[in-house]
Structures are given as structure tokens and as C-alpha cells.
PDB file of C-alpha atoms in Angstrom:
ATOM      1  CA  MET G   1      32.936  10.310  14.170  1.00  0.00           C
ATOM      2  CA  LYS G   2      35.481  13.120  14.176  1.00  0.00           C
ATOM      3  CA  GLU G   3      33.172  15.820  12.856  1.00  0.00           C
ATOM      4  CA  ARG G   4      29.907  14.739  14.453  1.00  0.00           C
ATOM      5  CA  TYR G   5      31.114  13.727  17.902  1.00  0.00           C
ATOM      6  CA  GLY G   6      34.371  15.633  18.147  1.00  0.00           C
ATOM      7  CA  ALA G   7      36.582  12.581  18.526  1.00  0.00           C
ATOM      8  CA  THR G   8      40.210  13.590  19.062  1.00  0.00           C
ATOM      9  CA  VAL G   9      41.920  10.311  19.996  1.00  0.00           C
ATOM     10  CA  PRO G  10      43.224   8.619  16.805  1.00  0.00           C
ATOM     11  CA  LYS G  11      42.363   5.128  18.051  1.00  0.00           C
ATOM     12  CA  ALA G  12      38.775   6.216  18.680  1.00  0.00           C
ATOM     13  CA  GLN G  13      38.539   7.129  14.999  1.00  0.00           C
ATOM     14  CA  MET G  14      39.694   3.769  13.678  1.00  0.00           C
ATOM     15  CA  LEU G  15      37.107   1.504  12.091  1.00  0.00           C
ATOM     16  CA  ARG G  16      37.645  -2.073  13.179  1.00  0.00           C
ATOM     17  CA  VAL G  17      35.276  -4.548  11.604  1.00  0.00           C
ATOM     18  CA  HIS G  18      34.285  -7.967  12.922  1.00  0.00           C
ATOM     19  CA  VAL G  19      32.155 -10.214  10.738  1.00  0.00           C
ATOM     20  CA  HIS G  20      30.101 -13.261  11.656  1.00  0.00           C
ATOM     21  CA  THR G  21      28.791 -15.255   8.695  1.00  0.00           C
ATOM     22  CA  ALA G  22      24.999 -15.214   8.361  1.00  0.00           C
ATOM     23  CA  GLY G  23      23.262 -17.980  10.262  1.00  0.00           C
ATOM     24  CA  SER G  24      19.910 -16.647   9.054  1.00  0.00           C
ATOM     25  CA  VAL G  25      20.477 -17.966   5.536  1.00  0.00           C
ATOM     26  CA  LEU G  26      21.535 -21.489   6.554  1.00  0.00           C
ATOM     27  CA  THR G  27      19.042 -24.226   5.701  1.00  0.00           C
ATOM     28  CA  ALA G  28      17.983 -27.395   7.460  1.00  0.00           C
ATOM     29  CA  GLN G  29      17.355 -28.929   4.021  1.00  0.00           C
ATOM     30  CA  GLN G  30      20.544 -30.313   2.416  1.00  0.00           C
ATOM     31  CA  PRO G  31      22.638 -28.903   5.294  1.00  0.00           C
ATOM     32  CA  LEU G  32      25.978 -29.667   3.610  1.00  0.00           C
ATOM     33  CA  ASN G  33      25.124 -26.900   1.118  1.00  0.00           C
ATOM     34  CA  ASN G  34      25.725 -24.541   4.027  1.00  0.00           C
ATOM     35  CA  VAL G  35      29.457 -25.341   3.904  1.00  0.00           C
ATOM     36  CA  VAL G  36      29.593 -23.551   0.538  1.00  0.00           C
ATOM     37  CA  ARG G  37      27.438 -20.666   1.741  1.00  0.00           C
ATOM     38  CA  ILE G  38      29.660 -20.121   4.765  1.00  0.00           C
ATOM     39  CA  THR G  39      32.804 -20.280   2.667  1.00  0.00           C
ATOM     40  CA  TRP G  40      31.811 -17.589   0.217  1.00  0.00           C
ATOM     41  CA  GLN G  41      30.491 -15.372   3.007  1.00  0.00           C
ATOM     42  CA  ALA G  42      33.847 -15.723   4.781  1.00  0.00           C
ATOM     43  CA  MET G  43      35.703 -15.013   1.533  1.00  0.00           C
ATOM     44  CA  SER G  44      33.573 -11.898   0.981  1.00  0.00           C
ATOM     45  CA  ALA G  45      34.416 -10.703   4.504  1.00  0.00           C
ATOM     46  CA  VAL G  46      38.146 -11.112   3.922  1.00  0.00           C
ATOM     47  CA  LEU G  47      37.926  -9.290   0.596  1.00  0.00           C
ATOM     48  CA  GLY G  48      36.095  -6.501   2.407  1.00  0.00           C
ATOM     49  CA  GLY G  49      39.072  -5.950   4.705  1.00  0.00           C
ATOM     50  CA  ILE G  50      37.744  -7.155   8.067  1.00  0.00           C
ATOM     51  CA  GLN G  51      39.962  -7.462  11.151  1.00  0.00           C
ATOM     52  CA  SER G  52      38.334 -10.523  12.704  1.00  0.00           C
ATOM     53  CA  MET G  53      35.765 -13.118  11.803  1.00  0.00           C
ATOM     54  CA  ALA G  54      33.695 -16.022  13.101  1.00  0.00           C
ATOM     55  CA  CYS G  55      32.115 -18.645  10.855  1.00  0.00           C
ATOM     56  CA  CYS G  56      28.831 -20.408  11.495  1.00  0.00           C
ATOM     57  CA  ALA G  57      28.772 -24.190  11.575  1.00  0.00           C
ATOM     58  CA  TYR G  58      26.890 -25.820   8.735  1.00  0.00           C
ATOM     59  CA  ASP G  59      24.378 -27.565  11.033  1.00  0.00           C
ATOM     60  CA  GLU G  60      23.255 -24.484  12.974  1.00  0.00           C
ATOM     61  CA  ALA G  61      19.884 -24.464  11.217  1.00  0.00           C
ATOM     62  CA  ILE G  62      19.181 -27.808  12.894  1.00  0.00           C
ATOM     63  CA  ALA G  63      20.794 -27.665  16.337  1.00  0.00           C
ATOM     64  CA  LEU G  64      23.791 -26.436  18.239  1.00  0.00           C
ATOM     65  CA  PRO G  65      27.018 -27.278  16.360  1.00  0.00           C
ATOM     66  CA  THR G  66      28.710 -30.596  16.919  1.00  0.00           C
ATOM     67  CA  GLU G  67      32.442 -30.721  17.605  1.00  0.00           C
ATOM     68  CA  GLU G  68      32.962 -31.825  13.988  1.00  0.00           C
ATOM     69  CA  SER G  69      30.946 -28.990  12.439  1.00  0.00           C
ATOM     70  CA  ALA G  70      32.500 -26.388  14.738  1.00  0.00           C
ATOM     71  CA  THR G  71      35.969 -27.614  13.738  1.00  0.00           C
ATOM     72  CA  LEU G  72      35.047 -27.378  10.059  1.00  0.00           C
ATOM     73  CA  ALA G  73      33.931 -23.779  10.591  1.00  0.00           C
ATOM     74  CA  LEU G  74      37.354 -23.017  12.067  1.00  0.00           C
ATOM     75  CA  ARG G  75      39.112 -24.864   9.234  1.00  0.00           C
ATOM     76  CA  THR G  76      37.171 -22.736   6.729  1.00  0.00           C
ATOM     77  CA  GLN G  77      38.862 -19.627   8.114  1.00  0.00           C
ATOM     78  CA  GLN G  78      42.239 -21.334   8.256  1.00  0.00           C
ATOM     79  CA  LEU G  79      42.000 -22.543   4.647  1.00  0.00           C
ATOM     80  CA  LEU G  80      41.220 -19.038   3.477  1.00  0.00           C
ATOM     81  CA  ALA G  81      44.020 -17.546   5.585  1.00  0.00           C
ATOM     82  CA  TYR G  82      46.788 -20.035   4.760  1.00  0.00           C
ATOM     83  CA  GLU G  83      45.925 -21.688   1.444  1.00  0.00           C
ATOM     84  CA  SER G  84      43.825 -19.352  -0.687  1.00  0.00           C
ATOM     85  CA  GLY G  85      46.299 -16.456  -0.897  1.00  0.00           C
ATOM     86  CA  VAL G  86      43.432 -13.993  -0.460  1.00  0.00           C
ATOM     87  CA  THR G  87      45.177 -12.345   2.478  1.00  0.00           C
ATOM     88  CA  ASP G  88      48.348 -11.644   0.506  1.00  0.00           C
ATOM     89  CA  THR G  89      46.905  -8.457  -1.004  1.00  0.00           C
ATOM     90  CA  ILE G  90      45.751  -5.463   1.041  1.00  0.00           C
ATOM     91  CA  ASP G  91      42.795  -4.657  -1.217  1.00  0.00           C
ATOM     92  CA  PRO G  92      42.344  -7.255  -3.949  1.00  0.00           C
ATOM     93  CA  LEU G  93      39.102  -5.661  -5.186  1.00  0.00           C
ATOM     94  CA  ALA G  94      40.596  -2.160  -5.549  1.00  0.00           C
ATOM     95  CA  GLY G  95      39.582  -0.475  -8.791  1.00  0.00           C
ATOM     96  CA  SER G  96      36.524  -2.620  -9.401  1.00  0.00           C
ATOM     97  CA  TYR G  97      33.848  -0.267 -10.746  1.00  0.00           C
ATOM     98  CA  TYR G  98      31.153  -2.674  -9.539  1.00  0.00           C
ATOM     99  CA  ILE G  99      32.460  -2.791  -5.961  1.00  0.00           C
ATOM    100  CA  GLU G 100      32.890   0.974  -5.968  1.00  0.00           C
ATOM    101  CA  SER G 101      29.264   1.406  -7.120  1.00  0.00           C
ATOM    102  CA  LEU G 102      28.067  -0.904  -4.337  1.00  0.00           C
ATOM    103  CA  THR G 103      30.126   1.051  -1.806  1.00  0.00           C
ATOM    104  CA  ASP G 104      28.556   4.321  -2.984  1.00  0.00           C
ATOM    105  CA  LYS G 105      25.090   2.760  -2.775  1.00  0.00           C
ATOM    106  CA  ILE G 106      25.662   1.490   0.774  1.00  0.00           C
ATOM    107  CA  GLU G 107      27.016   4.881   1.847  1.00  0.00           C
ATOM    108  CA  GLN G 108      24.056   6.733   0.381  1.00  0.00           C
ATOM    109  CA  GLU G 109      21.486   4.407   1.961  1.00  0.00           C
ATOM    110  CA  ALA G 110      23.321   4.513   5.325  1.00  0.00           C
ATOM    111  CA  TYR G 111      23.139   8.316   5.335  1.00  0.00           C
ATOM    112  CA  GLU G 112      19.430   8.111   4.507  1.00  0.00           C
ATOM    113  CA  TYR G 113      18.904   5.833   7.513  1.00  0.00           C
ATOM    114  CA  ILE G 114      20.943   8.128   9.768  1.00  0.00           C
ATOM    115  CA  ALA G 115      18.987  11.175   8.604  1.00  0.00           C
ATOM    116  CA  LYS G 116      15.676   9.394   9.249  1.00  0.00           C
ATOM    117  CA  ILE G 117      16.751   8.279  12.737  1.00  0.00           C
ATOM    118  CA  ASP G 118      18.034  11.761  13.544  1.00  0.00           C
ATOM    119  CA  LYS G 119      14.639  13.151  12.510  1.00  0.00           C
ATOM    120  CA  MET G 120      13.003  10.774  14.991  1.00  0.00           C
ATOM    121  CA  GLY G 121      15.127  12.184  17.778  1.00  0.00           C
ATOM    122  CA  GLY G 122      18.039   9.747  17.728  1.00  0.00           C
ATOM    123  CA  ALA G 123      18.585   6.020  18.147  1.00  0.00           C
ATOM    124  CA  VAL G 124      16.967   5.719  21.587  1.00  0.00           C
ATOM    125  CA  ALA G 125      13.830   7.497  20.391  1.00  0.00           C
ATOM    126  CA  ALA G 126      13.727   5.335  17.289  1.00  0.00           C
ATOM    127  CA  ILE G 127      13.962   2.165  19.389  1.00  0.00           C
ATOM    128  CA  GLU G 128      11.205   3.424  21.696  1.00  0.00           C
ATOM    129  CA  GLN G 129       9.027   4.030  18.639  1.00  0.00           C
ATOM    130  CA  GLY G 130       9.689   0.455  17.454  1.00  0.00           C
ATOM    131  CA  TYR G 131      11.411   1.646  14.275  1.00  0.00           C
ATOM    132  CA  MET G 132      14.402  -0.704  14.350  1.00  0.00           C
ATOM    133  CA  GLN G 133      12.256  -3.735  15.187  1.00  0.00           C
ATOM    134  CA  GLN G 134       9.798  -2.874  12.421  1.00  0.00           C
ATOM    135  CA  GLU G 135      12.571  -2.545   9.876  1.00  0.00           C
ATOM    136  CA  MET G 136      14.060  -5.925  10.828  1.00  0.00           C
ATOM    137  CA  ALA G 137      10.669  -7.642  10.843  1.00  0.00           C
ATOM    138  CA  ALA G 138       9.723  -6.119   7.507  1.00  0.00           C
ATOM    139  CA  HIS G 139      12.994  -7.259   5.916  1.00  0.00           C
ATOM    140  CA  ALA G 140      12.617 -10.777   7.351  1.00  0.00           C
ATOM    141  CA  TYR G 141       9.051 -10.965   6.014  1.00  0.00           C
ATOM    142  CA  GLU G 142      10.101  -9.673   2.566  1.00  0.00           C
ATOM    143  CA  TYR G 143      12.977 -12.167   2.389  1.00  0.00           C
ATOM    144  CA  GLN G 144      10.762 -15.142   3.266  1.00  0.00           C
ATOM    145  CA  HIS G 145       7.997 -13.907   0.975  1.00  0.00           C
ATOM    146  CA  ASP G 146      10.447 -13.811  -1.941  1.00  0.00           C
ATOM    147  CA  VAL G 147      11.660 -17.333  -1.116  1.00  0.00           C
ATOM    148  CA  GLU G 148       8.069 -18.651  -1.004  1.00  0.00           C
ATOM    149  CA  LEU G 149       7.252 -17.049  -4.357  1.00  0.00           C
ATOM    150  CA  GLY G 150      10.510 -18.190  -5.926  1.00  0.00           C
ATOM    151  CA  LYS G 151      11.769 -14.644  -6.497  1.00  0.00           C
ATOM    152  CA  ARG G 152      14.815 -15.480  -4.428  1.00  0.00           C
ATOM    153  CA  THR G 153      16.529 -18.802  -5.072  1.00  0.00           C
ATOM    154  CA  VAL G 154      17.573 -20.976  -2.159  1.00  0.00           C
ATOM    155  CA  ILE G 155      19.189 -24.191  -3.385  1.00  0.00           C
ATOM    156  CA  GLY G 156      17.721 -27.244  -1.747  1.00  0.00           C
ATOM    157  CA  VAL G 157      14.636 -25.346  -0.589  1.00  0.00           C
ATOM    158  CA  ASN G 158      12.827 -23.841  -3.583  1.00  0.00           C
ATOM    159  CA  LYS G 159      15.169 -25.011  -6.321  1.00  0.00           C
ATOM    160  CA  PHE G 160      17.001 -28.313  -6.848  1.00  0.00           C
ATOM    161  CA  ALA G 161      15.157 -29.708  -3.858  1.00  0.00           C
ATOM    162  CA  ASP G 162      14.727 -33.457  -3.681  1.00  0.00           C
ATOM    163  CA  ASN G 163      11.908 -35.552  -2.311  1.00  0.00           C
ATOM    164  CA  LYS G 164      14.190 -38.100  -0.737  1.00  0.00           C
ATOM    165  CA  LYS G 165      13.849 -38.553   2.980  1.00  0.00           C
ATOM    166  CA  MET G 166      16.481 -36.384   4.588  1.00  0.00           C
ATOM    167  CA  ALA G 167      19.334 -38.472   5.961  1.00  0.00           C
ATOM    168  CA  GLU G 168      19.497 -38.426   9.720  1.00  0.00           C
ATOM    169  CA  GLN G 169      21.821 -35.633  10.760  1.00  0.00           C
ATOM    170  CA  ASP G 170      24.183 -36.043  13.678  1.00  0.00           C
ATOM    171  CA  VAL G 171      23.285 -33.346  16.149  1.00  0.00           C
ATOM    172  CA  LEU G 172      24.695 -32.217  19.466  1.00  0.00           C
ATOM    173  CA  THR G 173      22.968 -33.933  22.338  1.00  0.00           C
ATOM    174  CA  ALA G 174      22.942 -31.929  25.545  1.00  0.00           C
ATOM    175  CA  ASP G 175      23.672 -33.661  28.846  1.00  0.00           C
ATOM    176  CA  LEU G 176      20.892 -32.371  31.089  1.00  0.00           C
ATOM    177  CA  SER G 177      22.951 -33.111  34.185  1.00  0.00           C
ATOM    178  CA  VAL G 178      25.232 -30.231  33.200  1.00  0.00           C
ATOM    179  CA  GLY G 179      22.596 -27.789  34.415  1.00  0.00           C
ATOM    180  CA  GLU G 180      22.283 -29.532  37.731  1.00  0.00           C
ATOM    181  CA  ARG G 181      26.056 -29.508  38.225  1.00  0.00           C
ATOM    182  CA  GLN G 182      26.237 -25.813  37.354  1.00  0.00           C
ATOM    183  CA  VAL G 183      23.513 -24.964  39.880  1.00  0.00           C
ATOM    184  CA  ALA G 184      25.437 -26.918  42.508  1.00  0.00           C
ATOM    185  CA  ARG G 185      28.653 -24.992  41.678  1.00  0.00           C
ATOM    186  CA  LEU G 186      26.786 -21.696  41.867  1.00  0.00           C
ATOM    187  CA  ASN G 187      25.306 -22.529  45.263  1.00  0.00           C
ATOM    188  CA  LYS G 188      28.703 -23.599  46.542  1.00  0.00           C
ATOM    189  CA  MET G 189      30.254 -20.345  45.323  1.00  0.00           C
ATOM    190  CA  LYS G 190      27.539 -18.240  46.963  1.00  0.00           C
ATOM    191  CA  ALA G 191      27.972 -20.089  50.275  1.00  0.00           C
ATOM    192  CA  GLY G 192      31.733 -19.486  50.281  1.00  0.00           C
ATOM    193  CA  ARG G 193      31.876 -15.827  49.242  1.00  0.00           C
ATOM    194  CA  ASP G 194      31.651 -12.746  51.444  1.00  0.00           C
ATOM    195  CA  ASN G 195      27.961 -11.993  50.982  1.00  0.00           C
ATOM    196  CA  ALA G 196      28.184  -8.754  52.959  1.00  0.00           C
ATOM    197  CA  ALA G 197      30.771  -7.509  50.453  1.00  0.00           C
ATOM    198  CA  VAL G 198      28.508  -8.609  47.604  1.00  0.00           C
ATOM    199  CA  GLN G 199      25.540  -6.668  48.948  1.00  0.00           C
ATOM    200  CA  ALA G 200      27.712  -3.600  49.576  1.00  0.00           C
ATOM    201  CA  SER G 201      29.040  -3.640  45.980  1.00  0.00           C
ATOM    202  CA  LEU G 202      25.535  -4.099  44.580  1.00  0.00           C
ATOM    203  CA  ALA G 203      24.263  -1.224  46.709  1.00  0.00           C
ATOM    204  CA  LYS G 204      26.997   1.045  45.331  1.00  0.00           C
ATOM    205  CA  LEU G 205      26.124  -0.072  41.818  1.00  0.00           C
ATOM    206  CA  ARG G 206      22.473   0.712  42.441  1.00  0.00           C
ATOM    207  CA  GLU G 207      23.299   4.173  43.739  1.00  0.00           C
ATOM    208  CA  ALA G 208      25.527   4.916  40.755  1.00  0.00           C
ATOM    209  CA  ALA G 209      22.797   3.683  38.390  1.00  0.00           C
ATOM    210  CA  LYS G 210      20.464   6.353  39.754  1.00  0.00           C
ATOM    211  CA  GLY G 211      22.837   9.065  38.548  1.00  0.00           C
ATOM    212  CA  THR G 212      25.026   9.672  35.545  1.00  0.00           C
ATOM    213  CA  GLU G 213      28.320   8.092  36.644  1.00  0.00           C
ATOM    214  CA  ASN G 214      30.276   5.601  34.565  1.00  0.00           C
ATOM    215  CA  LEU G 215      29.003   2.246  35.825  1.00  0.00           C
ATOM    216  CA  MET G 216      31.992   0.202  34.672  1.00  0.00           C
ATOM    217  CA  PRO G 217      34.103   0.638  37.868  1.00  0.00           C
ATOM    218  CA  TYR G 218      31.090  -0.410  39.941  1.00  0.00           C
ATOM    219  CA  LEU G 219      30.454  -3.426  37.724  1.00  0.00           C
ATOM    220  CA  ILE G 220      34.084  -4.496  38.067  1.00  0.00           C
ATOM    221  CA  ASP G 221      33.971  -4.124  41.851  1.00  0.00           C
ATOM    222  CA  ALA G 222      30.797  -6.196  41.997  1.00  0.00           C
ATOM    223  CA  VAL G 223      32.381  -8.978  39.913  1.00  0.00           C
ATOM    224  CA  LYS G 224      35.442  -8.966  42.177  1.00  0.00           C
ATOM    225  CA  THR G 225      33.182  -9.754  45.138  1.00  0.00           C
ATOM    226  CA  TYR G 226      31.757 -12.677  43.130  1.00  0.00           C
ATOM    227  CA  ALA G 227      28.397 -11.076  42.498  1.00  0.00           C
ATOM    228  CA  THR G 228      26.696 -13.084  39.772  1.00  0.00           C
ATOM    229  CA  LEU G 229      25.605 -11.821  36.390  1.00  0.00           C
ATOM    230  CA  GLY G 230      22.012 -12.383  37.411  1.00  0.00           C
ATOM    231  CA  GLU G 231      22.427 -10.328  40.598  1.00  0.00           C
ATOM    232  CA  ILE G 232      24.111  -7.489  38.742  1.00  0.00           C
ATOM    233  CA  CYS G 233      21.490  -7.453  35.979  1.00  0.00           C
ATOM    234  CA  GLY G 234      18.766  -7.612  38.603  1.00  0.00           C
ATOM    235  CA  VAL G 235      19.959  -4.334  40.114  1.00  0.00           C
ATOM    236  CA  LEU G 236      20.163  -2.636  36.714  1.00  0.00           C
ATOM    237  CA  ARG G 237      16.764  -4.025  35.733  1.00  0.00           C
ATOM    238  CA  GLU G 238      15.176  -2.584  38.858  1.00  0.00           C
ATOM    239  CA  GLU G 239      16.708   0.839  38.265  1.00  0.00           C
ATOM    240  CA  PHE G 240      16.404   1.128  34.510  1.00  0.00           C
ATOM    241  CA  GLY G 241      13.405  -1.083  33.867  1.00  0.00           C
ATOM    242  CA  GLU G 242      13.025  -3.533  31.005  1.00  0.00           C
ATOM    243  CA  TYR G 243      12.503  -2.817  27.345  1.00  0.00           C
ATOM    244  CA  LYS G 244       8.976  -3.633  26.214  1.00  0.00           C
ATOM    245  CA  GLN G 245       8.120  -3.488  22.555  1.00  0.00           C
ATOM    246  CA  SER G 246       5.500  -0.952  21.680  1.00  0.00           C
ATOM    247  CA  GLY G 247       3.247  -0.753  18.672  1.00  0.00           C
ATOM    248  CA  SER G 248       2.787  -3.141  15.764  1.00  0.00           C
ATOM    249  CA  MET G 249       5.736  -4.742  13.980  1.00  0.00           C
ATOM    250  CA  PHE G 250       4.079  -3.894  10.619  1.00  0.00           C
TER     251      PHE G 250
END
């Protein structure tokens, strides 16, 4: 950051890391196994020196989390923080030749990615060429292919699965009237705000979006007039257009 972009402010050069455990590897089969998966992912994040973290709920492969599963996800973090002792040491894995070798490998492969993206003309150009999407799709396909062939073990799915009928899982049931109430609140808010001020702020945002100004002050002004997220995004969508994927994913 310092050498490539000329960063001079110390805070701008700090690496702060937030980790969210991987919902993509949670399984609908034997969902309680996910409690263990989430726990070791969270432990790995702490050992890696993260500053903040969020844990998935064990039932996210089935539906939105229930209050019980969301609370357990929070308790997972709290147990690690207050009972495990893992936070008592700044770098408990320091000196591990295996961890150091993995760090070197990640660094090398990251630089290879950066060099490849630079050669394409930068991140925006790479996105426009579909490179990022192709990489993600290819990895997802490879992962699932390995699971199907048994090259990658997933407990409860392709190993130690059982043929018993899956016990009915308590899932979050949405109250459909919530949407109706929210629409009513939105309409009431729109009727009570100064709509002339809203239109004026959106017009200023539109004008700024046509140039190279920092849009943040205009976004803040629009929010202060009670412009909605949809109205603000509508202006930006009209000026900047919408991303449309190009080319094949494979």
C-alpha cells in the first residue's frame, strides 16, 4: 500500500481483518455437525490474528437462522474469547514452520493473482472481462466435483452419512405481514417528508455522479432529507448503468 499507492497516513497502512465463518461449507444434512465446523473456523480466525469476527448459525444451509441458532453462533465467539484462553497470547502459532510455509504460499499465490490482474489492465478491466466471476465459478465447480467423486470428505454428505429420515428441523418462519407493515411505514414517511428537498438532493447527487467528485457528501445530504436507498440507487443506476456479466463462466 505504501510503495504502490503512496500511502502516507499511518492508519491507512494498517491491516484490519474481519472474518465471517464460511456459510458455503455448511450442510443441510446432519446440520448439528455445522456447530463443529463453525467452531474450528472461528478458532482458526482468532489464531490468525483477526480484529473482528461473525459466526454463521448452524442452520443457515436450511433457512434463515432461528433465535436459538443465532444465539449459539454468538456464544461460540464468547466461549472462545472468555473460556478457551486462545486470546491470551498475541501470536500462539508463532514459529510454526508449517504455518510459515502456508503464509509464504499464500503470499506467492496472491502476488501471482495481482500480476495477472495488472496484466489485464487492473481490477475493473478484469471484472469487465468476467475474470473474477470465472475464477469463483471454476472453484465452486471444482469443490463440488471433488465432493461428488469423494476426493473431498464432507461428513454426513459423502462419508458417515445415514439413511435415516432427517429429523424435522426447526426453522425460522417469516411473518408475511411484516412486508405489508414496512410498505405502510415507507409510504407514511414519504408523505410526511419534504419531497422538494428530496428531489433537490437527488438532483445534486445526479450532477455529482456525472463528474469526478466524491459522492459521499451528496449521499449523506440525500439521506438527511429522507431519500430512500432505492431512490438513491436509482439515480446512481441511471448514471452509471448496471453491471451485466459478459462471456461464459467457463
